[in-house]
PDB file of C-alpha atoms and ligand atoms in Angstrom:
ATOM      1  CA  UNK A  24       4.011  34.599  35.944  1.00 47.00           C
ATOM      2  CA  UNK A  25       5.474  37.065  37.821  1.00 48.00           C
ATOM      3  CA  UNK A  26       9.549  37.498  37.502  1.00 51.00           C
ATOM      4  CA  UNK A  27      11.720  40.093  38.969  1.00 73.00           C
ATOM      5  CA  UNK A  28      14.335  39.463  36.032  1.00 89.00           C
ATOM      6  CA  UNK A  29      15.000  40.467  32.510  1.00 95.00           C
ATOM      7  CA  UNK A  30      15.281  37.944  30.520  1.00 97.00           C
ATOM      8  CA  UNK A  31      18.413  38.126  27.430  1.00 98.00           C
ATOM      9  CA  UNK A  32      18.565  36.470  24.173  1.00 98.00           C
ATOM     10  CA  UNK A  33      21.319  35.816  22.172  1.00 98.00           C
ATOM     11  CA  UNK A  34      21.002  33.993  19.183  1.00 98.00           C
ATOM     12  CA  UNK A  35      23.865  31.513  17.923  1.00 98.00           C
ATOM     13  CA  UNK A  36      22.700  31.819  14.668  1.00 98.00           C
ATOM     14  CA  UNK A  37      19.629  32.494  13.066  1.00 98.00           C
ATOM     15  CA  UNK A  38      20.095  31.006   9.368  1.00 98.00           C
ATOM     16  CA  UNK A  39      17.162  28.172   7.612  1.00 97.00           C
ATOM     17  CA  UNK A  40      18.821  24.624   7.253  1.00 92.00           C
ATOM     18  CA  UNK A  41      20.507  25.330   4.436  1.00 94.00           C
ATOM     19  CA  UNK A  42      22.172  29.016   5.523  1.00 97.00           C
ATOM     20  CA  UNK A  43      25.666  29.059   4.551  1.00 97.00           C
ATOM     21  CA  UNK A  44      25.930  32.786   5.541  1.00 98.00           C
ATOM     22  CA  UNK A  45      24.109  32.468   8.866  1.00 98.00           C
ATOM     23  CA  UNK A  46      24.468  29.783  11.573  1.00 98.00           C
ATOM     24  CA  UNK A  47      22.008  27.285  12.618  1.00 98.00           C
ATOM     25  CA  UNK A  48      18.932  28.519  14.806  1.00 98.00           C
ATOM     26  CA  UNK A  49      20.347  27.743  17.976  1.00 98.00           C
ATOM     27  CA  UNK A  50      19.369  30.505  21.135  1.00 98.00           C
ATOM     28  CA  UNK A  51      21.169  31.549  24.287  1.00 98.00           C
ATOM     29  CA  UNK A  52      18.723  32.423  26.902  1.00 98.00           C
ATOM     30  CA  UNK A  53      19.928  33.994  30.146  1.00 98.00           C
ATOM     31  CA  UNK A  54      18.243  34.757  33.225  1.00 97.00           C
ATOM     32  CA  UNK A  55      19.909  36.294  36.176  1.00 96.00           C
ATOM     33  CA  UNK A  56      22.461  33.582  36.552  1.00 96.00           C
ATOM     34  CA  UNK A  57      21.006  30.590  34.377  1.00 98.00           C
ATOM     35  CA  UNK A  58      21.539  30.044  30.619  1.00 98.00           C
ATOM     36  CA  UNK A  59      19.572  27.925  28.406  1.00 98.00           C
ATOM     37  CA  UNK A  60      20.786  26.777  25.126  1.00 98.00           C
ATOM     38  CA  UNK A  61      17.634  25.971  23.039  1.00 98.00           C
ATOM     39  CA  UNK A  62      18.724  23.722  20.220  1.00 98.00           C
ATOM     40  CA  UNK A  63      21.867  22.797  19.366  1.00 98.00           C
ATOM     41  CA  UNK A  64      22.781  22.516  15.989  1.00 98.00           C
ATOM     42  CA  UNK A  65      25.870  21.735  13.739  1.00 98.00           C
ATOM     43  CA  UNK A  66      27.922  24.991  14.474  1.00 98.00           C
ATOM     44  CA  UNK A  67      26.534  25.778  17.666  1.00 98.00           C
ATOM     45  CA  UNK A  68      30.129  24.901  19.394  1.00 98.00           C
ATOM     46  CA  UNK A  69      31.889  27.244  16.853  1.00 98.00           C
ATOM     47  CA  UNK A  70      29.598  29.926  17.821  1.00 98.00           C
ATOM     48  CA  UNK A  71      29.950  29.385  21.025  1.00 98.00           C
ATOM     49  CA  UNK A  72      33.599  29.721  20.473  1.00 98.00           C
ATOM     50  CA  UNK A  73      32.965  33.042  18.278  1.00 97.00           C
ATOM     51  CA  UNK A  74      31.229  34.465  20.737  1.00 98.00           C
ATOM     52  CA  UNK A  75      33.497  34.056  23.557  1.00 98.00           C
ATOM     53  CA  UNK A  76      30.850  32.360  25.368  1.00 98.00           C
ATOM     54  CA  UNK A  77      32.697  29.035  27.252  1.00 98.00           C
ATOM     55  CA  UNK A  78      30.722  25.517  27.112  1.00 98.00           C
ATOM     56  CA  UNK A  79      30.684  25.191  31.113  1.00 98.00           C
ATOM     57  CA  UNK A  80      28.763  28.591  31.283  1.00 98.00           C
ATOM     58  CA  UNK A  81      25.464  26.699  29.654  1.00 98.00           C
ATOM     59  CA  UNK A  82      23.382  25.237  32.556  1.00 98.00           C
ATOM     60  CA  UNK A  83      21.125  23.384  30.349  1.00 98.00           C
ATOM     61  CA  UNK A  84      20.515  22.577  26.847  1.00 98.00           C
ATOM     62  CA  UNK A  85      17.135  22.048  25.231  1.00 98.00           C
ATOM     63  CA  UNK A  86      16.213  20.264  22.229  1.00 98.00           C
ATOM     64  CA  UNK A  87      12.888  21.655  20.064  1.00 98.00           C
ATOM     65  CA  UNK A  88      13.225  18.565  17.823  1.00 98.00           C
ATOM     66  CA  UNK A  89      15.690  15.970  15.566  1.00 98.00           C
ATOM     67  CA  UNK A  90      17.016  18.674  12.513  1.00 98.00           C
ATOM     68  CA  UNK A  91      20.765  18.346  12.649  1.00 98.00           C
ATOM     69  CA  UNK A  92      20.162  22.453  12.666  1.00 98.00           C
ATOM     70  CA  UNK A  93      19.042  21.786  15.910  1.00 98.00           C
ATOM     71  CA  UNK A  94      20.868  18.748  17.314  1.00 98.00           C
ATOM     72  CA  UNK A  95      23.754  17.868  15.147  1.00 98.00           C
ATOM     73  CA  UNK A  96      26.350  20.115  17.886  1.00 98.00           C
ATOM     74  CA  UNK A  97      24.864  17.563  20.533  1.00 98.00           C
ATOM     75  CA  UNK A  98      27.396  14.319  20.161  1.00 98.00           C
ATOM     76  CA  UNK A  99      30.316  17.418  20.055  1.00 98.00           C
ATOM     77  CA  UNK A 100      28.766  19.066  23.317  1.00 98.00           C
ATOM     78  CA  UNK A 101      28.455  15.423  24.988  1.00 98.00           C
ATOM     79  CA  UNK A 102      31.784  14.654  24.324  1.00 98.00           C
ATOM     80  CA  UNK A 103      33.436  18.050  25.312  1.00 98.00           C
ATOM     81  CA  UNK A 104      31.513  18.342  28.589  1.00 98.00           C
ATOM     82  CA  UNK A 105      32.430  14.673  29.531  1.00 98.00           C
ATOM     83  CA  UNK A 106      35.696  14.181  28.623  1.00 97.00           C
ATOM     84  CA  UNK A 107      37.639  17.577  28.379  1.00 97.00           C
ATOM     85  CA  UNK A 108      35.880  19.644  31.293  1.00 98.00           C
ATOM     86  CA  UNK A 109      34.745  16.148  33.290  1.00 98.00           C
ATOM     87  CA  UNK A 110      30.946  17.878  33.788  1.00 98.00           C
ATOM     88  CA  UNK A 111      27.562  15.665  32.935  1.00 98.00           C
ATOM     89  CA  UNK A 112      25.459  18.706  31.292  1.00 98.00           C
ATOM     90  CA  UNK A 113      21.914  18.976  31.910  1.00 98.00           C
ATOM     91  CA  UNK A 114      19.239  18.328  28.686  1.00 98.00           C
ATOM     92  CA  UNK A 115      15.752  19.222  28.994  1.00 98.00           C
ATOM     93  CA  UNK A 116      14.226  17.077  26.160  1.00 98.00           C
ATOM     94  CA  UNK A 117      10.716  16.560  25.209  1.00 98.00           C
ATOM     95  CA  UNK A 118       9.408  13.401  26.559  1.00 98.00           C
ATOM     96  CA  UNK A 119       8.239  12.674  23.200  1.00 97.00           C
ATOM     97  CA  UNK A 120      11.750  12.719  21.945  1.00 98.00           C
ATOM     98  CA  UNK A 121      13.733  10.967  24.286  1.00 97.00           C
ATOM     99  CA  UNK A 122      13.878   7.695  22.895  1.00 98.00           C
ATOM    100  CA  UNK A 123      14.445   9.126  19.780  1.00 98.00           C
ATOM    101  CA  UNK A 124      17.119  11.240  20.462  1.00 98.00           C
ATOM    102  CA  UNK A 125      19.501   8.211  21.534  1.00 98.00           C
ATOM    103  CA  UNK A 126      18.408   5.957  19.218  1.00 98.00           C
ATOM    104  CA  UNK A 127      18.012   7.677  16.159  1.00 97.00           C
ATOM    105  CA  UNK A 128      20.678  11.223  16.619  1.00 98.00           C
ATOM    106  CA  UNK A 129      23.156  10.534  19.334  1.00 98.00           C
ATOM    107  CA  UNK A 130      24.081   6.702  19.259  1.00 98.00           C
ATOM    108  CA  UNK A 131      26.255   6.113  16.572  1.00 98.00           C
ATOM    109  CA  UNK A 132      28.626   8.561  17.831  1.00 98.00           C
ATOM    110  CA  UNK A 133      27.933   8.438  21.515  1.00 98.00           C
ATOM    111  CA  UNK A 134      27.611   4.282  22.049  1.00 98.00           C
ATOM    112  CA  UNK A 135      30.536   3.080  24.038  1.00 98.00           C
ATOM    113  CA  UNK A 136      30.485  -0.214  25.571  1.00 98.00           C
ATOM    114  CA  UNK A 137      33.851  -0.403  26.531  1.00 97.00           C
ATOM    115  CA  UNK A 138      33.931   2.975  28.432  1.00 96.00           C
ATOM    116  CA  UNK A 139      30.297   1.694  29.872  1.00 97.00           C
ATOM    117  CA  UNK A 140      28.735   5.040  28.195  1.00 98.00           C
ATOM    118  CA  UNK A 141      25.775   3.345  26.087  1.00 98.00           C
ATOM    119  CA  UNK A 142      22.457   5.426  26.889  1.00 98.00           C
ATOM    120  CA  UNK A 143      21.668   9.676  26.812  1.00 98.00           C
ATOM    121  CA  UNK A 144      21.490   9.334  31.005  1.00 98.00           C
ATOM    122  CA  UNK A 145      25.341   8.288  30.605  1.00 98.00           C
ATOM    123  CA  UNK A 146      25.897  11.355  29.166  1.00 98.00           C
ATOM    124  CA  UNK A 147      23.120  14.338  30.393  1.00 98.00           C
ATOM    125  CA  UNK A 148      21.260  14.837  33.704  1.00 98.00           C
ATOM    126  CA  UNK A 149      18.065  13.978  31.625  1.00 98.00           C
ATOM    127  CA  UNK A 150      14.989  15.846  32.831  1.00 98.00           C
ATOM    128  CA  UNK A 151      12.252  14.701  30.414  1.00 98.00           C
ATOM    129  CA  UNK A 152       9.290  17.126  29.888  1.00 98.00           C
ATOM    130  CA  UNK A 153       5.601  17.042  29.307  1.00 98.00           C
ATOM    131  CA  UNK A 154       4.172  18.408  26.765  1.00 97.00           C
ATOM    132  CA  UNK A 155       1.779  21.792  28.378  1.00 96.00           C
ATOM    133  CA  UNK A 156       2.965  21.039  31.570  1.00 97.00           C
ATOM    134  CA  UNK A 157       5.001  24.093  32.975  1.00 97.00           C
ATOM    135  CA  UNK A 158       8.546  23.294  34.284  1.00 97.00           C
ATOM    136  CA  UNK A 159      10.634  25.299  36.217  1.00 97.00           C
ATOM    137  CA  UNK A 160      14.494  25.282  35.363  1.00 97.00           C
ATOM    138  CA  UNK A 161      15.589  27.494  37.450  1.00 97.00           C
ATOM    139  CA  UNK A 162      14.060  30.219  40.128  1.00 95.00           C
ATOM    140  CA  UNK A 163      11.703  32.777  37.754  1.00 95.00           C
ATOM    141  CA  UNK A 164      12.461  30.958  34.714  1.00 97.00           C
ATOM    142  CA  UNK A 165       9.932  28.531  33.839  1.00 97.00           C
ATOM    143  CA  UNK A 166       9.389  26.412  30.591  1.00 98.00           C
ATOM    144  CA  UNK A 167       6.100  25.236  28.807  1.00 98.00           C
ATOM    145  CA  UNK A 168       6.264  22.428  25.770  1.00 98.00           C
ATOM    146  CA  UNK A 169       3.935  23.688  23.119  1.00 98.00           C
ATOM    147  CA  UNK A 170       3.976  20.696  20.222  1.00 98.00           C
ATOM    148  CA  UNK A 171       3.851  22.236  16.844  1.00 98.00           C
ATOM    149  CA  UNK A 172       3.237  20.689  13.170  1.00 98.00           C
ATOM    150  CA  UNK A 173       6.918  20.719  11.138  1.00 98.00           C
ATOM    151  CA  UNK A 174       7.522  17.465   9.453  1.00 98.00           C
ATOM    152  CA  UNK A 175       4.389  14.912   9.450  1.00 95.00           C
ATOM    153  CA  UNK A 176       4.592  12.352  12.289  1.00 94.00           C
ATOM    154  CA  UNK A 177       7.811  13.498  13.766  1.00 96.00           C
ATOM    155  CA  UNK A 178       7.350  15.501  17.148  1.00 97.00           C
ATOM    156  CA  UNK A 179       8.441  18.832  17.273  1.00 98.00           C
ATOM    157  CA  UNK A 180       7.785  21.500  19.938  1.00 98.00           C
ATOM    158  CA  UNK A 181       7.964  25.262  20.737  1.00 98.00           C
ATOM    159  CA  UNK A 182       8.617  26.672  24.073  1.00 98.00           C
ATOM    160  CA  UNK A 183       6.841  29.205  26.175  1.00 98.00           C
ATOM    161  CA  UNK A 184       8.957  31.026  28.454  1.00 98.00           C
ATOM    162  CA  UNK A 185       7.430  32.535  31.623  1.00 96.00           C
ATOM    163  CA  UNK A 186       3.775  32.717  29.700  1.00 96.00           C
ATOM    164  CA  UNK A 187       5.885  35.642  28.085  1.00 97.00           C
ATOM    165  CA  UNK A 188       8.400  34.438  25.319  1.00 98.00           C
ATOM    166  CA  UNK A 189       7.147  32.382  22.187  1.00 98.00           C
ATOM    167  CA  UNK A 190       9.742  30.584  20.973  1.00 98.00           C
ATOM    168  CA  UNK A 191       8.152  28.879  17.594  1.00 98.00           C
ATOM    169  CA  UNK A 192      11.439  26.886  16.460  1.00 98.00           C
ATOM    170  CA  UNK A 193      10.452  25.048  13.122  1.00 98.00           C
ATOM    171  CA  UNK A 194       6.802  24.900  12.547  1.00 98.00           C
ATOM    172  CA  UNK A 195       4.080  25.111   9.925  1.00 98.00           C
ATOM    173  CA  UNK A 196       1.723  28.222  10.181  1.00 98.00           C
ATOM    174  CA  UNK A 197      -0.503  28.207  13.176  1.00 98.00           C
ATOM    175  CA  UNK A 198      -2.905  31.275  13.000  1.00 98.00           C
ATOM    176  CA  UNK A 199      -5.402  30.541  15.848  1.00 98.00           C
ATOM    177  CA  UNK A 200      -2.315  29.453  18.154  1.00 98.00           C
ATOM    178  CA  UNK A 201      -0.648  32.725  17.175  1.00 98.00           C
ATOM    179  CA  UNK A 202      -3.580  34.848  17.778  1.00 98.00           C
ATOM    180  CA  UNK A 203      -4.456  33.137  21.241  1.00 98.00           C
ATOM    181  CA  UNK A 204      -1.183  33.790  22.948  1.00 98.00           C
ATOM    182  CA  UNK A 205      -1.552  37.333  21.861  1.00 98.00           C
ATOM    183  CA  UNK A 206      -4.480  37.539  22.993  1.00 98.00           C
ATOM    184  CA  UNK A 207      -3.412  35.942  26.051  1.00 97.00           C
ATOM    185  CA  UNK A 208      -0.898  38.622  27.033  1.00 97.00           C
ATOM    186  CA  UNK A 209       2.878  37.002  26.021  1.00 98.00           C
ATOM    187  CA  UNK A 210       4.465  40.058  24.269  1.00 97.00           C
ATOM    188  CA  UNK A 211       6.855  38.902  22.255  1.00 98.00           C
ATOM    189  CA  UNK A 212       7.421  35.949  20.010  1.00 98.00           C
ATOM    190  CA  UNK A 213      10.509  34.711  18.102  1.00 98.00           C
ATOM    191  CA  UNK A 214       8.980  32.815  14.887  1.00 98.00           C
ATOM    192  CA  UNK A 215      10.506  30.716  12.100  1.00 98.00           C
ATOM    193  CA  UNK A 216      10.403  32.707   8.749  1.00 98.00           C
ATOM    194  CA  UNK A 217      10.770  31.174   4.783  1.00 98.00           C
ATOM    195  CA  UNK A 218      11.115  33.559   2.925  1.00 98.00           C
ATOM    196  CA  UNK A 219       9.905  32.590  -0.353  1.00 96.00           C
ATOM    197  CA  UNK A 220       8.209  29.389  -1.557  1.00 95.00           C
ATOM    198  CA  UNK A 221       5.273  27.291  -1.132  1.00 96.00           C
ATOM    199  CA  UNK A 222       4.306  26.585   2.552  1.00 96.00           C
ATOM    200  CA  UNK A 223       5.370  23.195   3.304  1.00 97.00           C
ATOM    201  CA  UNK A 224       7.268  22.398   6.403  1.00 98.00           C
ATOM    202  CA  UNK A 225       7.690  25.468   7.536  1.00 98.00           C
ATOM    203  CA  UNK A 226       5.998  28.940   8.013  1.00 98.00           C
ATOM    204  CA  UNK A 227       6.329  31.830   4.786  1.00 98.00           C
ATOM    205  CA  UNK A 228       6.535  35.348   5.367  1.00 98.00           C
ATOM    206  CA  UNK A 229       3.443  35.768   3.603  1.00 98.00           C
ATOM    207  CA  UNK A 230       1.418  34.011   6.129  1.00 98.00           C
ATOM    208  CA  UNK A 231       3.017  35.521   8.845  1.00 98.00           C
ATOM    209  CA  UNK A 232       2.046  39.146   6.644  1.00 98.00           C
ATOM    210  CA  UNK A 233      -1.566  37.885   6.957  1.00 98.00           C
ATOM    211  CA  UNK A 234      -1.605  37.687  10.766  1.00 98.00           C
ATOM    212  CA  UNK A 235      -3.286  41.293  12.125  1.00 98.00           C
ATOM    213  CA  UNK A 236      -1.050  44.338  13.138  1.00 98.00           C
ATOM    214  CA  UNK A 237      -1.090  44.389  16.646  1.00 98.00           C
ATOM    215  CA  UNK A 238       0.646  40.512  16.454  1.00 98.00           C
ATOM    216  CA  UNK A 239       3.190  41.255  13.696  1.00 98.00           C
ATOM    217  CA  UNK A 240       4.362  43.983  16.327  1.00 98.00           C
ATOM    218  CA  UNK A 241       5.497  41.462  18.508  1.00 98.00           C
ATOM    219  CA  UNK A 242       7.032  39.566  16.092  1.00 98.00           C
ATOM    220  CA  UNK A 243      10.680  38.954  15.900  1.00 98.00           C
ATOM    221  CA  UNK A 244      11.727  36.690  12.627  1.00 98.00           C
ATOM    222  CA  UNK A 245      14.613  33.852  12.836  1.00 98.00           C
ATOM    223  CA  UNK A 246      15.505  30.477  10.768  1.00 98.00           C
ATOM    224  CA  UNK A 247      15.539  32.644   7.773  1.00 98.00           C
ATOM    225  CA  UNK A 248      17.198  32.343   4.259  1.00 98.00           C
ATOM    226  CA  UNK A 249      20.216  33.952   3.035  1.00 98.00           C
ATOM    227  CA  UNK A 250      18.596  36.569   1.270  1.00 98.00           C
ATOM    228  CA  UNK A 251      16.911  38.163   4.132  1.00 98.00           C
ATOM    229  CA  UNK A 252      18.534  41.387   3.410  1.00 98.00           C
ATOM    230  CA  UNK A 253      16.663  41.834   0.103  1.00 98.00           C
ATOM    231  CA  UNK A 254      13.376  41.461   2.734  1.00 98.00           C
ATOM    232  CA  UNK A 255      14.356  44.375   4.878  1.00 98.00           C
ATOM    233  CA  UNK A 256      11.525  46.675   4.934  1.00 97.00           C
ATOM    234  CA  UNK A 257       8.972  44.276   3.814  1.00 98.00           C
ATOM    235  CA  UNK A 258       8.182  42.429   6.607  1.00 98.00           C
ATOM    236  CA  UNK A 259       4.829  44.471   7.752  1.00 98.00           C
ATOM    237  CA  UNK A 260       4.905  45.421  11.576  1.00 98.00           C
ATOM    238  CA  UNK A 261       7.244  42.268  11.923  1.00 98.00           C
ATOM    239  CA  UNK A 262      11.386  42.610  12.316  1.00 98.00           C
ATOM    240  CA  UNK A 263      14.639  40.377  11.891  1.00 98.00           C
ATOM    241  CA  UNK A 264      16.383  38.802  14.959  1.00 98.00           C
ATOM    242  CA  UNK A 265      20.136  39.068  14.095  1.00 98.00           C
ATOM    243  CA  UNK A 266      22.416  36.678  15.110  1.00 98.00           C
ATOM    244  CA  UNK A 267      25.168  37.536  18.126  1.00 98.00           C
ATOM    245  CA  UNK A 268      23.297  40.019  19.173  1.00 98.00           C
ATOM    246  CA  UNK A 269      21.672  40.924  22.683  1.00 98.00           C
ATOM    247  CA  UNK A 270      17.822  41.381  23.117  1.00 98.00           C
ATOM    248  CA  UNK A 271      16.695  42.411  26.405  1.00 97.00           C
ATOM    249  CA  UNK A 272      13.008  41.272  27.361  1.00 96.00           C
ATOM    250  CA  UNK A 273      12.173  43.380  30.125  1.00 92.00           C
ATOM    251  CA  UNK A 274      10.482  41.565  33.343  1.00 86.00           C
ATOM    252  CA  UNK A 275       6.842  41.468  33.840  1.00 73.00           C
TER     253      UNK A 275
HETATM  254 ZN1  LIG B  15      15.699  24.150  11.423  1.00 68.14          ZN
HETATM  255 ZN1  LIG B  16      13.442  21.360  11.394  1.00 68.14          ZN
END
């Protein structure tokens, strides 16, 4: 897809769920005049806050899945948007995880009979999205649901930006998936990293190590433990995202 835009990423946080030096993985897209928070975890507000970056200045928020890394700022956002700056925000949720997302992460804070707020639409502008159906947020900035394998029978999804930005969140190792959007021509992709371990729920360094050169290049690692400075320099072709800071992604 053709854009005339660069595209700039600044990541909340880039810590695993259990980071006490980094915050969660939450990301700031922007794109010309839209911003995008993907994921928003338990300190994304304080980050926010850190960062100078105000809560009104997010146009939409999307959530990759139901890891309070990733959604346990939400019932804080909700509330702050509402009540102190009187704005309904606008969440881009999979359409696998709406239901969920009320039910089973939001309600117990955000239920409110008596105020007549008691579902996510009281809340959010809702826009529910298909899974590998493209979906364009704003003008040049479109979004594409990818469902990955984190945690065994609950729905999880990365998110293909303009056929150019893979954005794994939490996943298990997918070679062949990994290999096909390379070949496919997206140039750079943002991937979970544990860094030491037993594969499990998510993706080790070591499998990413196995993946050829030419991908590792393109490779930017995130979600990673606290000792990721002991990994500096042994990451093959592959390098760390660091949180608050600014990556450019030149336009197509
Ligand atoms: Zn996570
Ligand atoms: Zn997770």
């Amino acid at each position: 897809m053709q854009t005339n835009q660069e595209t700039k990423l600044l990541m909340l946080g880039t810590g695993g769920a259990f980071s006490v030096k980094y915050n969660n993985n939450n990301a700031l897209f922007t794109h010309g005049s839209f911003t995008l928070l993907v994921d928003c975890g338990v300190t994304a507000i304080r980050a926010l806050h850190q960062l100078e970056v105000p809560l009104t200045s997010i146009d939409a928020v999307f959530i990759t899945h139901q890891h309070a890394d990733h959604v346990g700022g939400l019932e804080e956002f909700a509330f702050q948007m509402n009540g102190r700056y009187k704005q309904k925000p606008r969440l881009i949720v999979p359409a696998a995880l709406q239901d969920s997302l009320w039910e089973h992460t939001l309600k117990g804070g955000l239920d409110n009979p008596h105020s007549g707020m008691t579902k996510l639409s009281d809340y959010f502008e809702v826009t529910a999205v298909a899974e590998d159906t493209p979906a364009e947020l704003a003008p040049g900035f479109t979004i594409r649901l990818l469902p990955t394998v984190h945690v065994v029978g609950k729905p999880s999804f990365a998110l293909l930006i303009n056929e150019s930005i893979y954005y794994s969140s939490d996943c298990t190792f997918d070679r062949e998936r990994l290999i096909r959007l390379h070949e496919q021509g997206v140039r750079h992709i943002l991937h979970e990293c544990q860094l030491t371990g037993t594969p499990a729920v998510h993706t080790t360094l070591d499998q990413l190590l196995s993946l050829p050169e030419d991908v590792q290049h393109k490779i930017q690692l995130m979600h990673y433990g606290d000792d990721m400075e002991a990994y500096k320099g042994k990451t093959g072709g592959m390098s760390f995202i660091e949180q608050h800071r600014t990556y450019r992604y030149p336009a197509l």
